[in-house]
Coordinates of C-alpha atoms in Angstrom, one line a residue:
X1 CA 166.9 190.4 160.8
X2 CA 166.3 192.1 157.4
X3 CA 163.5 190.5 155.3
X4 CA 163.6 190.0 151.6
X5 CA 161.3 193.0 151.1
X6 CA 163.7 195.1 153.3
X7 CA 166.7 194.1 151.2
X8 CA 164.7 194.8 148.0
X9 CA 163.7 198.3 149.3
X10 CA 167.4 199.1 150.1
X11 CA 168.5 197.9 146.7
X12 CA 165.8 200.0 144.9
X13 CA 166.8 203.0 146.9
X14 CA 170.5 202.5 146.1
X15 CA 169.6 202.1 142.4
X16 CA 167.7 205.4 142.4
X17 CA 170.6 207.1 144.0
X18 CA 173.1 205.8 141.5
X19 CA 170.7 206.0 138.5
X20 CA 168.3 209.0 139.1
X21 CA 165.0 208.4 137.4
X22 CA 164.2 210.4 134.3
X23 CA 161.6 213.1 135.1
X24 CA 158.5 213.3 133.0
X25 CA 155.3 215.4 132.7
X26 CA 153.1 214.7 135.7
X27 CA 149.8 213.0 135.3
X28 CA 147.0 215.6 135.2
X29 CA 143.7 214.9 136.8
X30 CA 140.8 217.3 136.5
X31 CA 138.2 217.5 139.3
X32 CA 134.8 219.0 139.4
X33 CA 132.2 218.5 142.2
X34 CA 128.6 219.3 141.9
X35 CA 125.1 219.3 143.2
X36 CA 121.7 220.8 142.3
X37 CA 121.7 224.5 143.2
X38 CA 118.0 224.6 143.9
X39 CA 118.9 223.0 147.3
X40 CA 121.2 225.7 148.6
X41 CA 118.6 228.3 149.7
X42 CA 116.3 225.6 150.9
X43 CA 119.0 224.0 153.2
X44 CA 121.7 226.5 154.1
X45 CA 124.0 224.1 155.8
X46 CA 124.2 221.6 152.9
X47 CA 126.5 223.3 150.5
X48 CA 129.3 224.0 153.0
X49 CA 129.2 220.3 154.0
X50 CA 129.5 219.2 150.4
X51 CA 132.3 221.6 149.6
X52 CA 134.2 220.2 152.6
X53 CA 133.8 216.7 151.2
X54 CA 135.0 218.0 147.8
X55 CA 138.1 219.5 149.4
X56 CA 138.9 216.1 151.0
X57 CA 138.6 214.4 147.6
X58 CA 141.0 216.9 146.0
X59 CA 143.5 216.3 148.8
X60 CA 143.4 212.5 148.3
X61 CA 143.9 212.9 144.5
X62 CA 146.9 215.2 145.0
X63 CA 148.5 212.5 147.2
X64 CA 148.5 210.1 144.3
X65 CA 151.3 211.8 142.4
X66 CA 149.0 213.8 140.3
X67 CA 148.7 217.5 139.2
X68 CA 145.1 218.3 140.1
X69 CA 143.1 221.0 138.2
X70 CA 140.2 221.7 140.5
X71 CA 137.4 223.3 138.5
X72 CA 135.4 224.0 141.6
X73 CA 131.8 223.3 142.6
X74 CA 129.1 223.5 139.9
X75 CA 125.4 224.1 140.8
X76 CA 123.8 224.4 137.3
X77 CA 124.3 223.7 133.7
X78 CA 125.9 227.0 133.0
X79 CA 128.6 226.5 135.7
X80 CA 129.1 223.0 134.3
X81 CA 129.8 224.4 130.9
X82 CA 132.4 226.8 132.3
X83 CA 134.1 224.0 134.2
X84 CA 134.1 222.0 131.0
X85 CA 136.0 224.8 129.2
X86 CA 138.5 225.0 132.1
X87 CA 139.2 221.3 132.1
X88 CA 139.5 221.3 128.3
X89 CA 142.3 223.8 128.5
X90 CA 144.0 221.9 131.2
X91 CA 144.7 218.9 128.9
X92 CA 143.9 216.3 131.6
X93 CA 144.6 212.6 131.5
X94 CA 141.5 211.8 133.5
X95 CA 138.6 213.8 134.8
X96 CA 136.9 213.0 138.1
X97 CA 133.3 214.0 138.5
X98 CA 132.4 214.1 142.2
X99 CA 128.6 213.8 142.6
X100 CA 128.0 215.1 146.1
X101 CA 124.2 215.0 146.0
X102 CA 121.6 214.8 143.3
X103 CA 122.4 216.9 140.2
X104 CA 121.0 216.8 136.7
X105 CA 122.9 215.1 133.9
X106 CA 122.7 218.3 131.9
X107 CA 125.3 219.7 134.4
X108 CA 127.9 217.1 133.7
X109 CA 127.4 216.0 130.1
X110 CA 129.2 219.1 128.7
X111 CA 132.2 218.2 130.8
X112 CA 132.5 214.7 129.3
X113 CA 131.8 215.9 125.8
X114 CA 134.0 219.0 125.5
X115 CA 137.1 218.0 127.4
X116 CA 137.8 215.0 125.1
X117 CA 139.1 213.2 128.2
X118 CA 138.1 209.9 129.9
X119 CA 135.8 210.5 132.9
X120 CA 135.4 208.8 136.2
X121 CA 132.2 209.4 138.2
X122 CA 132.7 209.3 141.9
X123 CA 130.0 209.4 144.6
X124 CA 131.1 209.1 148.2
X125 CA 128.6 209.8 150.9
X126 CA 129.9 211.3 154.2
X127 CA 129.7 208.2 156.4
X128 CA 128.8 204.5 156.2
X129 CA 125.1 205.1 156.9
X130 CA 122.6 207.8 157.8
X131 CA 121.4 208.4 161.4
X132 CA 117.8 207.8 160.5
X133 CA 116.4 208.9 163.8
X134 CA 117.8 212.4 163.7
X135 CA 118.2 213.2 160.0
X136 CA 116.0 215.7 158.2
X137 CA 115.8 216.3 154.4
X138 CA 118.8 218.5 154.3
X139 CA 121.0 216.0 156.1
X140 CA 119.7 213.2 153.9
X141 CA 120.6 215.1 150.7
X142 CA 124.3 214.9 151.6
X143 CA 123.9 211.1 151.2
X144 CA 122.1 210.9 147.9
X145 CA 125.1 211.3 145.5
X146 CA 124.3 207.8 144.3
X147 CA 120.8 209.0 143.1
X148 CA 122.1 210.6 139.8
X149 CA 124.6 207.9 139.0
X150 CA 122.2 205.8 136.9
X151 CA 121.0 209.0 135.2
X152 CA 124.5 209.9 134.2
X153 CA 125.3 206.4 133.1
X154 CA 122.2 206.4 130.9
X155 CA 123.0 209.7 129.3
X156 CA 126.7 208.8 128.8
X157 CA 125.7 205.6 127.0
X158 CA 123.3 207.5 124.7
X159 CA 126.1 210.0 124.0
X160 CA 128.6 207.2 123.2
X161 CA 130.8 208.1 126.2
X162 CA 132.3 205.3 128.2
X163 CA 130.9 205.2 131.7
X164 CA 133.0 204.4 134.8
X165 CA 132.1 204.9 138.4
X166 CA 133.2 204.4 142.0
X167 CA 130.4 204.5 144.7
X168 CA 131.1 204.4 148.4
X169 CA 131.6 206.6 151.4
X170 CA 134.1 209.4 151.9
X171 CA 136.7 207.6 154.0
X172 CA 136.1 204.1 152.8
X173 CA 139.6 202.8 151.9
X174 CA 138.2 200.0 149.7
X175 CA 136.5 202.7 147.6
X176 CA 139.7 204.7 147.5
X177 CA 141.6 201.7 146.3
X178 CA 139.2 201.5 143.4
X179 CA 139.8 205.2 142.7
X180 CA 143.5 204.6 142.9
X181 CA 143.2 201.9 140.3
X182 CA 141.8 204.5 137.8
X183 CA 144.5 207.0 138.8
X184 CA 147.2 204.4 138.1
X185 CA 145.4 203.8 134.7
X186 CA 145.7 207.6 134.2
X187 CA 149.4 207.4 134.8
X188 CA 149.7 204.8 132.0
X189 CA 147.5 206.9 129.7
X190 CA 149.6 210.0 130.4
X191 CA 152.9 208.1 129.8
X192 CA 151.7 206.6 126.5
X193 CA 149.9 209.8 125.3
X194 CA 153.1 211.9 125.6
X195 CA 155.7 209.2 124.9
X196 CA 158.5 209.5 122.4
X197 CA 159.4 206.0 121.4
X198 CA 162.8 205.5 119.9
X199 CA 163.1 202.9 117.1
X200 CA 166.7 202.3 116.1
X201 CA 168.0 199.9 113.4
X202 CA 165.8 197.4 111.6
X203 CA 163.5 194.6 112.4
X204 CA 165.0 191.2 113.2
X205 CA 164.6 189.2 109.9
X206 CA 161.7 186.8 109.8
X207 CA 160.0 187.9 113.0
X208 CA 156.7 188.9 111.5
X209 CA 155.0 189.2 114.9
X210 CA 157.2 192.1 116.1
X211 CA 156.7 194.3 113.0
X212 CA 154.6 197.3 114.1
X213 CA 153.3 200.2 112.1
X214 CA 154.6 203.3 113.9
X215 CA 151.6 205.3 112.8
X216 CA 149.4 202.9 114.7
X217 CA 151.0 204.1 118.0
X218 CA 150.4 207.7 117.1
X219 CA 146.8 207.2 116.2
X220 CA 146.0 204.8 119.1
X221 CA 147.8 206.5 122.0
X222 CA 149.0 209.8 120.7
X223 CA 152.6 208.7 121.1
X224 CA 155.5 209.9 118.8
X225 CA 157.9 207.4 117.2
X226 CA 161.3 208.7 116.6
X227 CA 163.0 206.7 113.9
X228 CA 166.8 206.5 114.6
X229 CA 169.8 205.1 112.8
X230 CA 172.6 203.2 114.5
X231 CA 174.8 206.0 113.1
X232 CA 173.0 208.3 115.6
X233 CA 174.6 206.2 118.3
X234 CA 177.9 205.7 116.5
X235 CA 178.3 209.5 116.2
X236 CA 177.9 209.8 120.0
X237 CA 180.1 206.8 120.8
X238 CA 182.9 208.5 118.9
X239 CA 182.7 211.5 121.3
X240 CA 182.8 209.6 124.6
X241 CA 186.1 210.2 126.4
X242 CA 188.3 207.6 128.2
X243 CA 187.5 209.3 131.5
X244 CA 183.8 209.0 130.9
X245 CA 184.2 205.3 130.0
X246 CA 186.1 204.7 133.3
X247 CA 183.5 206.6 135.2
X248 CA 180.7 204.5 133.7
X249 CA 182.7 201.3 134.4
X250 CA 183.0 202.4 138.1
X251 CA 179.2 203.0 138.2
X252 CA 178.6 199.5 136.7
X253 CA 180.7 197.9 139.3
X254 CA 178.6 199.5 142.0
X255 CA 175.4 198.2 140.4
X256 CA 176.5 194.8 139.1
X257 CA 178.5 191.9 140.3
X258 CA 181.1 191.1 137.6
X259 CA 181.5 187.4 136.8
X260 CA 185.0 186.1 136.0
X261 CA 183.8 185.6 132.4
X262 CA 183.7 189.4 131.8
X263 CA 186.5 190.5 129.4
X264 CA 187.8 193.9 130.4
X265 CA 187.8 195.1 126.8
X266 CA 184.2 194.1 126.3
X267 CA 183.2 195.7 129.6
X268 CA 184.9 199.0 128.6
X269 CA 183.1 198.9 125.2
X270 CA 179.8 198.3 126.8
X271 CA 180.4 201.3 129.2
X272 CA 181.3 203.5 126.3
X273 CA 178.2 202.6 124.4
X274 CA 176.2 203.2 127.7
X275 CA 177.5 206.8 127.9
X276 CA 176.5 207.4 124.3
X277 CA 173.1 205.8 124.8
X278 CA 172.3 208.2 127.7
X279 CA 173.1 211.1 125.4
X280 CA 171.0 209.6 122.6
X281 CA 168.0 209.3 124.9
X282 CA 168.5 212.8 126.2
X283 CA 169.1 214.4 122.8
X284 CA 165.9 212.9 121.4
X285 CA 163.9 213.1 124.6
X286 CA 163.2 209.4 124.5
X287 CA 160.7 207.6 126.8
X288 CA 161.5 204.1 125.5
X289 CA 163.9 202.5 123.0
X290 CA 163.5 199.4 120.7
X291 CA 166.6 198.4 118.7
X292 CA 168.2 195.8 116.5
X293 CA 171.1 195.7 114.0
X294 CA 172.5 192.5 112.5
X295 CA 175.9 193.7 111.3
X296 CA 178.7 191.8 109.6
X297 CA 182.1 190.4 110.5
X298 CA 182.8 192.6 113.5
X299 CA 182.2 196.0 111.7
X300 CA 181.3 199.0 113.8
X301 CA 177.5 198.7 113.6
X302 CA 177.7 195.0 114.7
X303 CA 179.9 196.1 117.7
X304 CA 177.4 198.8 118.6
X305 CA 174.5 196.4 118.5
X306 CA 176.4 193.9 120.6
X307 CA 177.5 196.5 123.1
X308 CA 174.0 197.7 123.9
X309 CA 173.0 195.5 126.8
X310 CA 174.8 197.2 129.7
X311 CA 173.7 200.7 128.7
X312 CA 170.2 199.7 127.8
X313 CA 169.7 198.0 131.2
X314 CA 171.0 201.1 133.0
X315 CA 168.7 203.2 130.9
X316 CA 165.8 201.0 131.7
X317 CA 166.6 201.3 135.4
X318 CA 166.2 205.0 135.1
X319 CA 162.7 204.7 133.6
X320 CA 163.5 204.6 129.9
X321 CA 162.7 201.0 129.1
X322 CA 164.7 199.4 126.3
X323 CA 163.9 196.2 124.3
X324 CA 166.0 194.4 121.8
X325 CA 165.0 192.7 118.5
X326 CA 163.2 195.9 117.4
X327 CA 160.3 195.1 119.7
X328 CA 158.4 198.4 119.7
X329 CA 155.2 197.0 121.1
X330 CA 157.1 195.4 124.0
X331 CA 158.9 198.7 124.8
X332 CA 155.5 200.3 125.0
X333 CA 154.3 197.6 127.4
X334 CA 157.4 198.1 129.5
X335 CA 156.7 201.8 129.7
X336 CA 153.1 201.1 130.8
X337 CA 154.5 198.8 133.5
X338 CA 157.0 201.4 134.5
X339 CA 154.2 203.9 134.9
X340 CA 152.6 202.0 137.8
X341 CA 156.0 201.4 139.5
X342 CA 156.1 197.8 138.6
X343 CA 159.3 197.6 136.6
X344 CA 158.8 195.9 133.3
X345 CA 161.5 193.6 131.9
X346 CA 161.8 192.3 128.3
X347 CA 160.6 188.7 128.4
X348 CA 159.7 185.6 126.4
X349 CA 159.1 181.9 127.1
X350 CA 162.3 179.8 127.6
X351 CA 161.0 176.4 128.5
X352 CA 158.3 174.5 130.5
X353 CA 158.9 172.6 133.7
X354 CA 156.1 170.1 133.9
X355 CA 157.5 168.5 137.0
X356 CA 157.2 171.7 139.0
X357 CA 154.3 173.1 137.0
X358 CA 156.0 176.3 136.0
X359 CA 156.7 178.3 132.8
X360 CA 160.3 179.4 132.6
X361 CA 160.7 182.9 131.2
X362 CA 163.4 185.4 130.5
X363 CA 165.5 187.0 127.7
X364 CA 169.0 188.0 126.9
X365 CA 169.6 191.7 126.4
X366 CA 168.4 194.7 128.4
X367 CA 166.8 193.9 131.8
X368 CA 164.9 196.0 134.4
X369 CA 167.1 195.9 137.5
X370 CA 164.2 196.8 139.8
X371 CA 162.7 193.3 139.3
X372 CA 165.9 191.5 140.3
X373 CA 165.8 189.1 143.3
X374 CA 169.5 189.8 144.0
X375 CA 172.4 192.0 142.9
X376 CA 172.4 191.6 139.1
X377 CA 175.3 189.9 137.4
X378 CA 177.3 190.9 134.4
X379 CA 178.4 187.8 132.5
X380 CA 180.7 187.7 129.5
X381 CA 179.4 185.9 126.5
X382 CA 181.5 184.8 123.6
X383 CA 178.4 184.5 121.4
X384 CA 174.9 185.9 121.6
X385 CA 172.5 183.1 120.6
X386 CA 170.6 184.0 117.4
X387 CA 172.5 187.3 117.0
X388 CA 175.8 188.5 115.8
X389 CA 178.5 189.8 118.2
X390 CA 179.7 189.2 121.7
X391 CA 180.2 191.1 124.9
X392 CA 178.7 191.4 128.3
X393 CA 175.1 190.5 129.3
X394 CA 172.9 191.0 132.3
X395 CA 171.8 188.0 134.4
X396 CA 169.6 187.6 137.4
X397 CA 166.5 185.8 138.7
X398 CA 163.3 187.7 139.0
X399 CA 162.1 188.7 142.5
X400 CA 160.0 185.8 144.0
X401 CA 156.3 186.6 144.4
X402 CA 153.4 187.9 142.3
X403 CA 154.1 189.1 138.8
X404 CA 152.0 190.3 135.8
X405 CA 152.7 189.9 132.2
X406 CA 151.6 192.7 129.9
X407 CA 151.9 192.4 126.1
X408 CA 150.4 194.3 123.2
X409 CA 148.4 192.1 120.8
X410 CA 147.3 193.1 117.4
X411 CA 144.3 191.9 115.4
X412 CA 143.5 191.5 111.7
X413 CA 142.0 195.0 111.5
X414 CA 145.2 196.5 113.0
X415 CA 143.7 197.4 116.4
X416 CA 145.9 196.9 119.5
X417 CA 144.9 195.2 122.8
X418 CA 146.4 194.9 126.2
X419 CA 147.0 191.2 127.1
X420 CA 147.7 190.2 130.7
X421 CA 148.3 187.2 132.8
X422 CA 149.0 187.0 136.6
X423 CA 151.2 184.4 138.2
X424 CA 153.8 183.9 140.9
X425 CA 157.6 183.6 140.6
X426 CA 158.7 180.6 142.6
X427 CA 162.2 179.4 143.5
X428 CA 164.0 176.7 141.5
X429 CA 166.9 176.0 139.2
X430 CA 168.0 178.7 136.6
X431 CA 170.1 178.7 133.5
X432 CA 173.3 180.7 133.9
X433 CA 173.7 182.0 130.3
X434 CA 173.4 185.8 130.7
X435 CA 169.6 186.0 130.8
X436 CA 167.1 187.4 133.1
X437 CA 165.1 184.3 134.2
X438 CA 162.0 183.5 136.2
X439 CA 159.9 180.5 137.0
X440 CA 156.3 181.5 136.9
X441 CA 153.5 179.4 138.4
X442 CA 150.1 180.3 136.7
X443 CA 148.2 177.8 138.8
X444 CA 147.5 175.5 135.8
X445 CA 149.2 173.1 133.5
X446 CA 152.1 175.0 131.8
X447 CA 151.2 173.7 128.4
X448 CA 147.5 174.7 128.7
X449 CA 148.7 178.2 129.8
X450 CA 150.9 178.5 126.7
X451 CA 148.0 177.5 124.5
X452 CA 145.6 180.1 126.1
X453 CA 148.3 182.9 126.1
X454 CA 149.3 182.3 122.5
X455 CA 145.6 182.4 121.3
X456 CA 145.4 186.1 122.4
X457 CA 147.6 187.4 119.6
X458 CA 150.2 188.7 122.0
X459 CA 153.4 188.0 120.1
X460 CA 156.4 186.2 121.5
X461 CA 157.7 189.1 123.7
X462 CA 156.1 191.0 126.5
X463 CA 156.8 193.0 129.7
X464 CA 157.2 191.2 133.0
X465 CA 156.2 193.4 136.0
X466 CA 156.3 192.7 139.7
X467 CA 153.0 192.6 141.6
X468 CA 149.5 191.8 140.4
X469 CA 148.4 194.7 138.1
X470 CA 146.0 193.1 135.6
X471 CA 143.2 195.3 137.0
X472 CA 145.3 198.4 136.5
X473 CA 146.1 197.5 132.9
X474 CA 142.4 196.7 132.3
X475 CA 141.5 200.1 133.6
X476 CA 144.2 201.7 131.4
X477 CA 142.9 199.9 128.4
X478 CA 139.5 201.4 129.1
X479 CA 141.0 204.9 129.3
X480 CA 143.0 204.3 126.1
X481 CA 140.0 202.9 124.2
X482 CA 141.5 199.5 123.4
X483 CA 140.5 195.9 124.3
X484 CA 141.9 194.1 127.3
X485 CA 142.3 190.3 127.3
X486 CA 143.3 188.3 130.4
X487 CA 144.5 184.7 130.6

């Protein structure tokens, strides 16, 4: 009998077949291994053993969906400087320094300084312990990669360079899980550093918390914000053919269950807008999209804004997350969630259930289909609460099990922070109003959780991702040079 996880895996595979993910630049990881060259003539068997370990580390890193630039093995400060220049040119998202035995800090400081890239120091001795009865000095030296770690940490601190390390033994899976956490963080840094965020329309009037300075994203992450008009979408909608609309409607019927409330005319309009949205994202090479337009009395721009939900949800399913209400910071959080394979759906608080001890969350508008507990539903709505227009909306309950909230908070000095909280989605009653919904148990009184969450400066929207990933987001905040706050 198929388990829930099996059914979810089948649904995810089917979605990827129907909605092929958008391809992006791969995460680039630099690798340099090193040891003190004075040892090589003294102990001839040592260097080949250490290089074998370095090859294993490179193999493990390549298996983490990364493009590895291997700068080789350095034995003195001059070789370290040459490796630094090679890694600088490689434009890495993370550099891994593998300390195979003792080396001097002068060999690795240039790498950290010149590459302008976050560094992870790794020291993994060959096995769990030495064979003390048989080891000589040469055999011991393969186990003393930990010896220079405090030295490197001291020099990095004095140089103002953030220090991160993973110590363990070569095939210790718990150590590799810690390395993988930093690689997932590098995936997030890579995605945000090269992202092109679409910002279309205008801010929802009165929502002071969602207003974001686009320059802030450029200076904090290196992202680009492409300011778009709804006329950019209108222009493309006008060029969608009837055949393309019918084809998109057929695709939507494969992805969604259509509720009886769906009006065929509204469904067709949403499909037309969906085709145009795909072209908009492709033409501007968008990695995310935040949008809102109020509109008036059924005019074209109001209809465009109202017709976004189907297409924005399909776009999100392909890895280009979309958020309504002009929520640029939330679309950034969704992209970060997407980068670790955790989905990332546009979310806010709906209500509190004090009887069951849960926070009810969700949102109308675009949803990430990968977090759905069942086949998503298209529901027809005669009115969008708080917004003008009408049409079809996406509805489902979020997959039961662990989830992580990720939002971007902003402080009085303008700096951004990752804000996270981990909980568990549990079964229970849901509203049937065209929203994505979830009942999240945070293991505490729901009202107390809301108080603590709101005090972080997170704003009233965030990304909801499946799985527990607060540690990944904390590591990513470290690589990005921003604060991390966890509730």
